[in-house]
GROMACS .gro file of C-alpha atoms in nm:
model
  421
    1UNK     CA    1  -6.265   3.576   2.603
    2UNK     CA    2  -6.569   3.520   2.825
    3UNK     CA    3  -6.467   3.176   2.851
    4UNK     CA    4  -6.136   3.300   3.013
    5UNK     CA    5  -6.290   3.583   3.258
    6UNK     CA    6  -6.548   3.280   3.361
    7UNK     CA    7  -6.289   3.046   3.485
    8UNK     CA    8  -5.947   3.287   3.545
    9UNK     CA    9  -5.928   3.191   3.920
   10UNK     CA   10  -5.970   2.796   3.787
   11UNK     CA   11  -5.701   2.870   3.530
   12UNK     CA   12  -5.469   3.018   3.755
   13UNK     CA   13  -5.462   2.782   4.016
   14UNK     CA   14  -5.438   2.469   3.809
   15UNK     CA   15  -5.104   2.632   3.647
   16UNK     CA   16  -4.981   2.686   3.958
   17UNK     CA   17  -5.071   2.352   4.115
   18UNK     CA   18  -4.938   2.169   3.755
   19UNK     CA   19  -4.651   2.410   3.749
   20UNK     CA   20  -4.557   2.274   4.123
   21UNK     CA   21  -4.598   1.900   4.003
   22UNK     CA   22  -4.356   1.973   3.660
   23UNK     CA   23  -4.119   2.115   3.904
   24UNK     CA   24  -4.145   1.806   4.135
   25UNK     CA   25  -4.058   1.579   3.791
   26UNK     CA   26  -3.773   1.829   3.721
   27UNK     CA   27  -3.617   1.784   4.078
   28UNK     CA   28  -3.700   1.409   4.066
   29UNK     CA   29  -3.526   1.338   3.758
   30UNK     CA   30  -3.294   1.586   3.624
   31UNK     CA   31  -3.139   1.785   3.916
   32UNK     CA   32  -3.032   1.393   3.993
   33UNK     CA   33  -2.857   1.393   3.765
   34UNK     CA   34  -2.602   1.634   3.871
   35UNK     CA   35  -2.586   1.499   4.160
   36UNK     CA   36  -2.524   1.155   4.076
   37UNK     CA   37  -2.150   1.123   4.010
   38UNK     CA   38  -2.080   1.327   4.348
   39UNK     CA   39  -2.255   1.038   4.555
   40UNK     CA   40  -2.168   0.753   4.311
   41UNK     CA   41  -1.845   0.832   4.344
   42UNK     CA   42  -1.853   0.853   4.701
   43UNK     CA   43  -1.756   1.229   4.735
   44UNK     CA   44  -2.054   1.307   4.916
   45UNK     CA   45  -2.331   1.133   5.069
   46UNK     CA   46  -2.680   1.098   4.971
   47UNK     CA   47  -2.813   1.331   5.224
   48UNK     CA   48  -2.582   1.604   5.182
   49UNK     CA   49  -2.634   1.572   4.819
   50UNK     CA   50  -3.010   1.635   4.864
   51UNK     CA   51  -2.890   1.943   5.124
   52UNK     CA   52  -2.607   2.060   4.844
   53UNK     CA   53  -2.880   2.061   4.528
   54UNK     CA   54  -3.148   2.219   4.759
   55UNK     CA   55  -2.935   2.494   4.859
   56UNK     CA   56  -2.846   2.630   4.503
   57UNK     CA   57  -3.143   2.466   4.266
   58UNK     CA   58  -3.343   2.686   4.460
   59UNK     CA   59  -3.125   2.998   4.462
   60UNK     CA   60  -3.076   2.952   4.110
   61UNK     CA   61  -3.422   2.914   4.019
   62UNK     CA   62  -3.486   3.249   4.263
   63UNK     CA   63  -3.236   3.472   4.240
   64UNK     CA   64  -3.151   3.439   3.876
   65UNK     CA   65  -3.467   3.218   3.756
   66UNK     CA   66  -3.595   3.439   3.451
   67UNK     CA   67  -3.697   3.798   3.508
   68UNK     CA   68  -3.893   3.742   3.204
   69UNK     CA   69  -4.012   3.365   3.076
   70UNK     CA   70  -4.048   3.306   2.693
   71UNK     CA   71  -4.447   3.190   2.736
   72UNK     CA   72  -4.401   2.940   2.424
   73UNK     CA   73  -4.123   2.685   2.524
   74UNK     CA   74  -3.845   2.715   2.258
   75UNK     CA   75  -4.086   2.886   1.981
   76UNK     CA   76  -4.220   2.558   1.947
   77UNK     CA   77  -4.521   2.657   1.784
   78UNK     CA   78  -4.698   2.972   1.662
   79UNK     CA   79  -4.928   3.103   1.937
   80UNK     CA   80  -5.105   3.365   1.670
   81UNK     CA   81  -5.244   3.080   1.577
   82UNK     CA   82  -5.507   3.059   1.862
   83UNK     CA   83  -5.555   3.433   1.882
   84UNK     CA   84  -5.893   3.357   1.808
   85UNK     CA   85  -5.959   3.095   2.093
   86UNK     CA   86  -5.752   3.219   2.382
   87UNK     CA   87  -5.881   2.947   2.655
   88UNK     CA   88  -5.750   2.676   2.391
   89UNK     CA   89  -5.422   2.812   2.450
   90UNK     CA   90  -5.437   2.854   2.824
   91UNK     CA   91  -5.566   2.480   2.832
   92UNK     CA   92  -5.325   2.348   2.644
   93UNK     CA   93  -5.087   2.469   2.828
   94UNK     CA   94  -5.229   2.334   3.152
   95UNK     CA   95  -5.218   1.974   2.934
   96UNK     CA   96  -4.845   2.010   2.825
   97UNK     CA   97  -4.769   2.091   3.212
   98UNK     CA   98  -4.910   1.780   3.297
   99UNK     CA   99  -4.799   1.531   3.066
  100UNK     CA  100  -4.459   1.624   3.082
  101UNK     CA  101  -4.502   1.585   3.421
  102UNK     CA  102  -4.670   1.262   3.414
  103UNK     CA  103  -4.381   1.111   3.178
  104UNK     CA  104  -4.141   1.200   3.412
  105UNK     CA  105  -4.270   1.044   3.678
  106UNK     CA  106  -4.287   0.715   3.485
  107UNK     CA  107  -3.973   0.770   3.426
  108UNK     CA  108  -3.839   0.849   3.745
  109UNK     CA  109  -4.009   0.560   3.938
  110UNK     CA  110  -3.807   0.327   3.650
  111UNK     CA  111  -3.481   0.528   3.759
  112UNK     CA  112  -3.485   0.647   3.389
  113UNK     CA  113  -3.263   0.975   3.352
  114UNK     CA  114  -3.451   1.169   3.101
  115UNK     CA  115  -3.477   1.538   2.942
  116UNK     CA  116  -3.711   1.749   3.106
  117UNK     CA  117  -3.654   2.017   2.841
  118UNK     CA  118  -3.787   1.752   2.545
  119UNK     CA  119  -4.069   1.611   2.789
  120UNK     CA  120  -4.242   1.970   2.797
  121UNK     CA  121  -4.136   2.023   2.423
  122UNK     CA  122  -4.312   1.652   2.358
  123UNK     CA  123  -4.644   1.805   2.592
  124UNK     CA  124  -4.650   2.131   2.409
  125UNK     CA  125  -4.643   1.953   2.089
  126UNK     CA  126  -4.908   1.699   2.178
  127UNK     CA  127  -5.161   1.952   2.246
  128UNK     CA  128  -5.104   2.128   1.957
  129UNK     CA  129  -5.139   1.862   1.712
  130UNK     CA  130  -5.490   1.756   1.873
  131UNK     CA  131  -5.623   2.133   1.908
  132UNK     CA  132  -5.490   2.262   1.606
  133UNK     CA  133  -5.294   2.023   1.369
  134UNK     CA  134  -4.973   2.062   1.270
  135UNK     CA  135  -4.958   2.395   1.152
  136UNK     CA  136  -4.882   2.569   1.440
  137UNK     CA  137  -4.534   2.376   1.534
  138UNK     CA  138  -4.197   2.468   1.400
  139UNK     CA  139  -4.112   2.138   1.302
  140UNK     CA  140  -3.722   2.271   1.249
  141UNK     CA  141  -3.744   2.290   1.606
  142UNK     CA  142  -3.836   1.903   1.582
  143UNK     CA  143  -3.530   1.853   1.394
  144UNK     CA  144  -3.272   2.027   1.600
  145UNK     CA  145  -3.414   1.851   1.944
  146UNK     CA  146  -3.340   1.491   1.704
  147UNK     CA  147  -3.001   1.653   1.636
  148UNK     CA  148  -2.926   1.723   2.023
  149UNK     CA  149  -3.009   1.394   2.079
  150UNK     CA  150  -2.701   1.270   1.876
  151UNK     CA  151  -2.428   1.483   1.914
  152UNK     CA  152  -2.443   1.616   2.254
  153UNK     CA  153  -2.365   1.262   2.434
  154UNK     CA  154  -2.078   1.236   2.189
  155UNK     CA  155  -1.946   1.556   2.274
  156UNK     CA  156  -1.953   1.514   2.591
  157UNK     CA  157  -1.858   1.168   2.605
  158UNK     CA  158  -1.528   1.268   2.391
  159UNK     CA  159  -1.452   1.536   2.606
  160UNK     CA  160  -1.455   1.278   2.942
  161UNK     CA  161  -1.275   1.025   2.778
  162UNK     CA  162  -0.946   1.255   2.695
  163UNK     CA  163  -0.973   1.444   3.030
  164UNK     CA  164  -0.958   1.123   3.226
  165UNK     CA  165  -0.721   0.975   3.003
  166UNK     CA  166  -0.516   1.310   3.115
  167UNK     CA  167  -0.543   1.262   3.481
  168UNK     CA  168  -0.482   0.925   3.447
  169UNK     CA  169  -0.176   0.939   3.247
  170UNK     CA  170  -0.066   1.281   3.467
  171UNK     CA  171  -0.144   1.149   3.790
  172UNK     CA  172  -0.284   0.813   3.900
  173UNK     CA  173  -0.045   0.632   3.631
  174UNK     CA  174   0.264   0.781   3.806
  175UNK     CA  175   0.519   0.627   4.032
  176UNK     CA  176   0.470   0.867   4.338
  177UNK     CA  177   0.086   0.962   4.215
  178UNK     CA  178   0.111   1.244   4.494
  179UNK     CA  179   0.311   1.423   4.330
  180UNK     CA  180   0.167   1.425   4.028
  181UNK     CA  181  -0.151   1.556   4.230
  182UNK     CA  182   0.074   1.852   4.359
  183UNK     CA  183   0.182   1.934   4.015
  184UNK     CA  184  -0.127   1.884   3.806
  185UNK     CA  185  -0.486   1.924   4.020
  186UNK     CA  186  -0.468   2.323   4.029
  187UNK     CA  187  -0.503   2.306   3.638
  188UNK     CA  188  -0.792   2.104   3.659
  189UNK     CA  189  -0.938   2.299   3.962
  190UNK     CA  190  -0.863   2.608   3.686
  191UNK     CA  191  -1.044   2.467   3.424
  192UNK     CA  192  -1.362   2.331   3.613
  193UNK     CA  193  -1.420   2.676   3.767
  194UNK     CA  194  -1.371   2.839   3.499
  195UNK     CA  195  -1.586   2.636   3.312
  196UNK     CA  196  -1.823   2.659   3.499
  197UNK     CA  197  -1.808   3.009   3.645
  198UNK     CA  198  -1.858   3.092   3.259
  199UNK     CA  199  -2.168   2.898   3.215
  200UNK     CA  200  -2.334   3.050   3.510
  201UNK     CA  201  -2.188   3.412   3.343
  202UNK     CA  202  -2.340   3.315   3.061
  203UNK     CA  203  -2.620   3.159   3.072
  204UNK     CA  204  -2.757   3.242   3.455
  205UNK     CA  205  -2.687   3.639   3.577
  206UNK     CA  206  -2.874   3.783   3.250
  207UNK     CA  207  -3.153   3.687   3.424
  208UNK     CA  208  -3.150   3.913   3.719
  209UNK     CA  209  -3.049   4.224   3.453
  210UNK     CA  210  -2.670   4.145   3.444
  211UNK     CA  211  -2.630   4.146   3.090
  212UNK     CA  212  -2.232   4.027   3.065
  213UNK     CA  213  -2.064   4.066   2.700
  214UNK     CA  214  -1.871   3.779   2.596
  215UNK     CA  215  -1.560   3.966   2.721
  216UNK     CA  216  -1.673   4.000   3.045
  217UNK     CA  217  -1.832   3.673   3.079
  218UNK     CA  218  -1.428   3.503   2.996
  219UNK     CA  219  -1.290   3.737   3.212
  220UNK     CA  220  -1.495   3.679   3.506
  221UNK     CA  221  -1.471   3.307   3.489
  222UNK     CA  222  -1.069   3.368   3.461
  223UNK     CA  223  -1.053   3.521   3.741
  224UNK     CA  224  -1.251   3.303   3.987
  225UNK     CA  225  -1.104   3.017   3.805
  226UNK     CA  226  -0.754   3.144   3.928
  227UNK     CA  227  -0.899   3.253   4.251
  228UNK     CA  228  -1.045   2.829   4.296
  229UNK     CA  229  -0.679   2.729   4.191
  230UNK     CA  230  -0.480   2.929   4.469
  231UNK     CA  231  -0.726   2.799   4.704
  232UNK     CA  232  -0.707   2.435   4.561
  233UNK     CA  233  -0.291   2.458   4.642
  234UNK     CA  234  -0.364   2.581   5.002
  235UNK     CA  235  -0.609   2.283   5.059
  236UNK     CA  236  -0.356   2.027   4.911
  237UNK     CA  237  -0.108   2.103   5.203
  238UNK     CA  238  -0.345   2.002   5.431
  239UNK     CA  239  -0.333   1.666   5.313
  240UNK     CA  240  -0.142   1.370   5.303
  241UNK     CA  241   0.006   1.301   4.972
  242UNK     CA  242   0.394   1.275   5.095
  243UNK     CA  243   0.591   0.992   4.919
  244UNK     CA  244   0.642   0.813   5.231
  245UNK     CA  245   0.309   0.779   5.240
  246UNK     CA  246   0.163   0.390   5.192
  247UNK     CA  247   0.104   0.335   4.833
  248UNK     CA  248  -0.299   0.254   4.879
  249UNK     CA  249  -0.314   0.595   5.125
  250UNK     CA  250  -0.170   0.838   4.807
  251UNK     CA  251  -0.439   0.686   4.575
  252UNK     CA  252  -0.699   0.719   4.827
  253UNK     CA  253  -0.583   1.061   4.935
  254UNK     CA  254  -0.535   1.202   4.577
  255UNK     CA  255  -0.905   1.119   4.524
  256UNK     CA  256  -1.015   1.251   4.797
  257UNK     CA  257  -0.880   1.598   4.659
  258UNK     CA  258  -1.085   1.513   4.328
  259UNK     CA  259  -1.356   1.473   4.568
  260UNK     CA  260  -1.359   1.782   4.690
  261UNK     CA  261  -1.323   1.973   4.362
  262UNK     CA  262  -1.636   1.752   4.274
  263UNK     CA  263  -1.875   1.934   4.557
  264UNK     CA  264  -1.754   2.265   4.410
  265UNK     CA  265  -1.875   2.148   4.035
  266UNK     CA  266  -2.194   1.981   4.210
  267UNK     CA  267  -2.274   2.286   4.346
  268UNK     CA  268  -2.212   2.549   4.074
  269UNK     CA  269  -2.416   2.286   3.841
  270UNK     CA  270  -2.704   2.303   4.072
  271UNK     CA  271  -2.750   2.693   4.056
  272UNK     CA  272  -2.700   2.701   3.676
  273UNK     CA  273  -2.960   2.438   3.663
  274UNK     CA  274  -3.213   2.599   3.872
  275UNK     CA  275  -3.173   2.954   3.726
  276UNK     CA  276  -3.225   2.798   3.368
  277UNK     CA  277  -3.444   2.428   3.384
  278UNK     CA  278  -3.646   2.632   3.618
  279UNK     CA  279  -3.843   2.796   3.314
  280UNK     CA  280  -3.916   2.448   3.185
  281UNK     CA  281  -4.175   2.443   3.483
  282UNK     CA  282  -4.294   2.805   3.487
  283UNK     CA  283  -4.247   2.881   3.147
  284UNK     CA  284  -4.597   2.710   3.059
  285UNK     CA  285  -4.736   2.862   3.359
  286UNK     CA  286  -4.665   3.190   3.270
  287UNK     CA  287  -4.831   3.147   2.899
  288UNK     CA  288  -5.147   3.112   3.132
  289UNK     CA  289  -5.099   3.419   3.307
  290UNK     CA  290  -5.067   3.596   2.998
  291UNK     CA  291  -5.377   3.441   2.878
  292UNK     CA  292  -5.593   3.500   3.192
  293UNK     CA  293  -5.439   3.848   3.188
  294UNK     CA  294  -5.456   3.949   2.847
  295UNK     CA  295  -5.652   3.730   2.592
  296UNK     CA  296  -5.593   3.983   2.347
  297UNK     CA  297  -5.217   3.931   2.354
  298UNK     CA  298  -5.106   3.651   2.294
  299UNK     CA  299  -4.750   3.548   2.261
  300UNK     CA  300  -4.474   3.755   2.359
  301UNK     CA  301  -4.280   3.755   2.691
  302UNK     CA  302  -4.439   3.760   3.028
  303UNK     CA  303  -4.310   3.882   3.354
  304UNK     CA  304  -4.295   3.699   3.664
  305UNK     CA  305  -4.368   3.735   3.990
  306UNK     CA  306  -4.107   3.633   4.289
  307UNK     CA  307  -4.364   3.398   4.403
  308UNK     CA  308  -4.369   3.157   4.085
  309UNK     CA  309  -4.025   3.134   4.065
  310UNK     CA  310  -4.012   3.030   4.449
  311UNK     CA  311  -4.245   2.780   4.329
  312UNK     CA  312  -4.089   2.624   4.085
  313UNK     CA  313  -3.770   2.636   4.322
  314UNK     CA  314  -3.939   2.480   4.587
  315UNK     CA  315  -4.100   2.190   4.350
  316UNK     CA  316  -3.758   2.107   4.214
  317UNK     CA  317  -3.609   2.066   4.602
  318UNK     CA  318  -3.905   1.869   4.703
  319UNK     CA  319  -3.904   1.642   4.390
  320UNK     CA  320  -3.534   1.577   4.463
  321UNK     CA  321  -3.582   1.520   4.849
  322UNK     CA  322  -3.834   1.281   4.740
  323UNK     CA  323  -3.787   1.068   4.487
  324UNK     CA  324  -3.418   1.144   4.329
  325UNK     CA  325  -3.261   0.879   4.455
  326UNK     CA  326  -3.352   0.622   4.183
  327UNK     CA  327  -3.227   0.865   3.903
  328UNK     CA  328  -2.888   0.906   4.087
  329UNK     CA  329  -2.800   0.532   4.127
  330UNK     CA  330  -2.808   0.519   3.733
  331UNK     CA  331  -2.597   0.780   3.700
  332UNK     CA  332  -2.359   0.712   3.940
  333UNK     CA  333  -2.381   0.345   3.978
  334UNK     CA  334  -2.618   0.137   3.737
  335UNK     CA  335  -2.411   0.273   3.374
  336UNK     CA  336  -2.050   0.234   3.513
  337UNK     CA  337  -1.843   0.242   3.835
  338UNK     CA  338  -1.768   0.595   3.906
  339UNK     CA  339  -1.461   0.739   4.158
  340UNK     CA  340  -1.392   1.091   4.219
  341UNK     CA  341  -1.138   1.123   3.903
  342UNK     CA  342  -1.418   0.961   3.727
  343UNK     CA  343  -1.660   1.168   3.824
  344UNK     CA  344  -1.516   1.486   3.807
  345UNK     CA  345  -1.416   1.444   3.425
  346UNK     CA  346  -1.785   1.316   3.396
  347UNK     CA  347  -1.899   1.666   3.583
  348UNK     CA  348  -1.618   1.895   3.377
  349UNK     CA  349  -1.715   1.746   3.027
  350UNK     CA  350  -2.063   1.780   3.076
  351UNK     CA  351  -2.061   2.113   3.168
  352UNK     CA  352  -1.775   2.240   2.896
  353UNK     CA  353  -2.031   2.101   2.645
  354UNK     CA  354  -2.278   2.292   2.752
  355UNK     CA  355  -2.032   2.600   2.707
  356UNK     CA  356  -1.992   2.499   2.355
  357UNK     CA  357  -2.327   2.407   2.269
  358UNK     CA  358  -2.438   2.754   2.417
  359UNK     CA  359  -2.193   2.946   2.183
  360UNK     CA  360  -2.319   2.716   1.876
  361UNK     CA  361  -2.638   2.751   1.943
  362UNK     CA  362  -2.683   2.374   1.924
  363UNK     CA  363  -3.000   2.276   2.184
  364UNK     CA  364  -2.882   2.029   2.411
  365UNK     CA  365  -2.970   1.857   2.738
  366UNK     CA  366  -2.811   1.854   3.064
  367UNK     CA  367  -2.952   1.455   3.113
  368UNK     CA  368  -2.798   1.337   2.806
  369UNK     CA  369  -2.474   1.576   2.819
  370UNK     CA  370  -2.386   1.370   3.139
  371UNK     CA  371  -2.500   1.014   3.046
  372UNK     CA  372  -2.252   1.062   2.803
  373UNK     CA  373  -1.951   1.217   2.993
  374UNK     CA  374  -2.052   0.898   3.223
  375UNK     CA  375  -2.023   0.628   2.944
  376UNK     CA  376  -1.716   0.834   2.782
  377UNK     CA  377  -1.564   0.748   3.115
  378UNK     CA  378  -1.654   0.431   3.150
  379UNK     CA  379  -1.521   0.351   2.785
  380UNK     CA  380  -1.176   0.429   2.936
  381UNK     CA  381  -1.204   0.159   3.114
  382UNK     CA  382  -1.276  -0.092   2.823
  383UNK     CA  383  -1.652  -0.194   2.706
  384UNK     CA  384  -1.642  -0.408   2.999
  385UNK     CA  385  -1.641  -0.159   3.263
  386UNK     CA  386  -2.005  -0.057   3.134
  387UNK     CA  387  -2.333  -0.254   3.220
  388UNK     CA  388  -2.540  -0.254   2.848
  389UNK     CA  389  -2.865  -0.358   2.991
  390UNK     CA  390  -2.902  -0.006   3.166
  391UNK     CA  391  -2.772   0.208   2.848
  392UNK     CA  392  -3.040  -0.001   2.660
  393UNK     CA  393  -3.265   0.137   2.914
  394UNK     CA  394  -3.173   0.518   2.922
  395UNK     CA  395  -3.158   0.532   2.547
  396UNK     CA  396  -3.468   0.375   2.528
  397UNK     CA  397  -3.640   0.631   2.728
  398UNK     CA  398  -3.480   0.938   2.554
  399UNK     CA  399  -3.626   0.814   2.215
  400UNK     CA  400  -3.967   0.782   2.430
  401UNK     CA  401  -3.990   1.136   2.569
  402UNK     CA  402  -4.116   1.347   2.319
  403UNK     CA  403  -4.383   1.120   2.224
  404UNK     CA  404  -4.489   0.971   2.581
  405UNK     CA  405  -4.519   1.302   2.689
  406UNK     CA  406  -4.700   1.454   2.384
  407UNK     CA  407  -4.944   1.145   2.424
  408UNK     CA  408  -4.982   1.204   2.797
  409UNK     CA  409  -5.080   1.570   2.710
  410UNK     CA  410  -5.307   1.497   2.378
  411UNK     CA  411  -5.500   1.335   2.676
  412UNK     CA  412  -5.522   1.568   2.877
  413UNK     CA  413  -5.630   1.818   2.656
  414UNK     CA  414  -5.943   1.652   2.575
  415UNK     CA  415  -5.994   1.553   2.969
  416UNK     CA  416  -5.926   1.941   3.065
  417UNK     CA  417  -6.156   2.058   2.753
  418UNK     CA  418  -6.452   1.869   2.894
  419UNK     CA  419  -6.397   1.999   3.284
  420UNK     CA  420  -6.348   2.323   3.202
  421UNK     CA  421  -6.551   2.377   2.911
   0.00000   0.00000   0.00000
């Protein structure tokens, strides 16, 4: 304990400086990748992307960031287990912050879309195997991360694939495509908001003490979903999509409607990601607190203070201001050609997977939820449509996450333990 009370103010501002560089990785790497069918498929531009995701990542992450932060990522391991040793916990903590961090910068300068959920699980893990063995980790955690891994791409991927195939088939396939648009995009307007409506619901308001049954979570999202419909008819008058139209001008025109139904899913996305991915930045920071607080209690939930969450918010922004632009030309450029349509089924199936996974209670990631809505649109398109040689890539760098970033943060530990003491 006297080790703790010695160095508190050190301990403290480390988190909070390696806290702020976690949430630069985060806004790097992942928040690109919600934004990277929107400007791959030309909906928005790379700018207002940046301006869109900075917006509502940040509210997200403040307004509904966590009222209270689990201080072990994901029960990955045991904390009672360093009950005796408090500082070990509160710099090992400081090392997972910082490996994960440092792996996703690797990975972001490479254009690599990884998860920044398994990169902190891979640093929490590394320290504990070096300070304590293995032990302390919940290794069925282990397996269910290797289990995401598989099925949530194919979910998602599925789930694209038929709801392109839809609008395809519904819409662009059609004589007079315009009217097919008239007929058809409210539904899809329907289903994206309330898709997504019912994530944030779900997953995002609990946080800010509106606890929302099941019930009320569906009926919610019905609403505004109907309430996004009416207002997608009103905007469809407004443009041209009348048969006498030029052939080239409907196509165009019908996705430019898609387009604009893809800022709306964009833009949702980003909130829901800031008010949850947020945590994957803080939630290590706020183990230290507890530490430096409290040695005697360790574990548990710790509250947060309005300023950390506006600092992970604000490392997320500046990490996507930055350097996102390299993550969001794989996504919506490098794995396959991407157009509004495209892009929007990409958006939709990623995000209805998350619905399902979150009733399930299957852990998944957003990164690989939407590499594989992106390749299960591509694969409408025939093999051919994809480019191999950056698939090889990505996949290559989700099977390197956990243990880059757990050797980043074994590494760490033993740098930190000689520093600090």
């Amino acid at each position: 304990m006297s080790m703790i009370a010695q160095h508190a103010e050190l301990y403290l501002a480390l988190a909070c400086l390696f806290g702020f560089f976690m949430a630069w990785g985060i806004g790097a790497n992942d928040v690109a990748n919600a934004m990277g069918t929107s400007v791959g498929s030309g909906a928005i531009k790379l700018w207002h992307a940046v301006l869109i995701a900075g917006i509502f990542e940040f509210l997200g992450a403040w307004l509904a960031g966590g009222e209270v932060t689990e201080t072990i990522s994901k029960d990955l391991i045991r904390p009672e287990i360093f009950a005796a040793d408090p500082h070990v916990l509160a710099t090992g903590m400081l090392a997972a912050l910082l490996g994960a961090a440092t792996f996703l910068v690797f990975a972001s300068l490479r254009g690599l879309p990884v998860s920044t959920g398994q990169s902190i699980i891979g640093g929490i893990l590394g320290f504990a195997l070096v300070a304590a063995g293995p032990d302390p980790v919940n290794w069925s955690e282990i397996v269910s991360i290797v289990i995401s891994w598989i099925v949530s791409p194919i979910i998602a991927g599925a789930i694209a694939f038929v709801l392109f195939e839809s609008i395809r088939r519904l819409i662009l396939s059609q004589t007079n495509p315009a009217e097919g648009a008239r007929r058809y995009m409210a539904y899809y307007v329907f289903l994206a908001a309330f898709v997504i409506c019912l994530v944030t619901l779900e997953k995002g308001l609990s946080h800010i003490g509106l606890h929302l049954s099941l019930a009320e979570s569906i009926g919610g999202a019905l609403v505004l979903g109907l309430i996004a419909a009416m207002i997608s008819r009103v905007l469809l008058r407004r443009i041209d999509l009348m048969p006498e139209a030029a052939a080239t001008d409907r196509y165009r025109n019908v996705e430019r409607v898609f387009g604009y139904a893809q800022i709306f899913t964009a833009a949702t996305m980003a909130f829901a990601h800031g008010s949850n991915d947020v945590a994957n930045a803080i939630g290590p920071v706020a183990a230290v607190v507890n530490v430096v607080e409290d040695p005697r209690h360790i574990g548990g939930q710790s509250e947060l203070a309005g300023w950390v969450l506006v600092l992970g918010g604000a490392g997320i922004v500046f990490g996507l201001a930055t350097y996102g632009h390299k993550v969001m030309r794989t996504i919506g450029a490098g794995i396959t050609e991407l157009t509004p349509t495209r892009g929007f089924s990409a958006e939709l199936s990623a995000a209805t997977t998350v619905v399902l996974a979150t009733w399930f209670g299957i852990p998944v990631s957003t990164t690989q939820t939407l590499v594989g809505a992106v390749l299960g649109v591509g694969l409408a398109r025939g093999m051919r449509a994809l480019d191999l040689s950056v698939l090889g890539s990505v996949f290559t760098g989700w099977l390197l996450t956990v243990p880059g970033a757990a050797v980043f943060a074994a590494v760490y530990y033993f740098i930190l333990r000689a520093v600090i003491g």
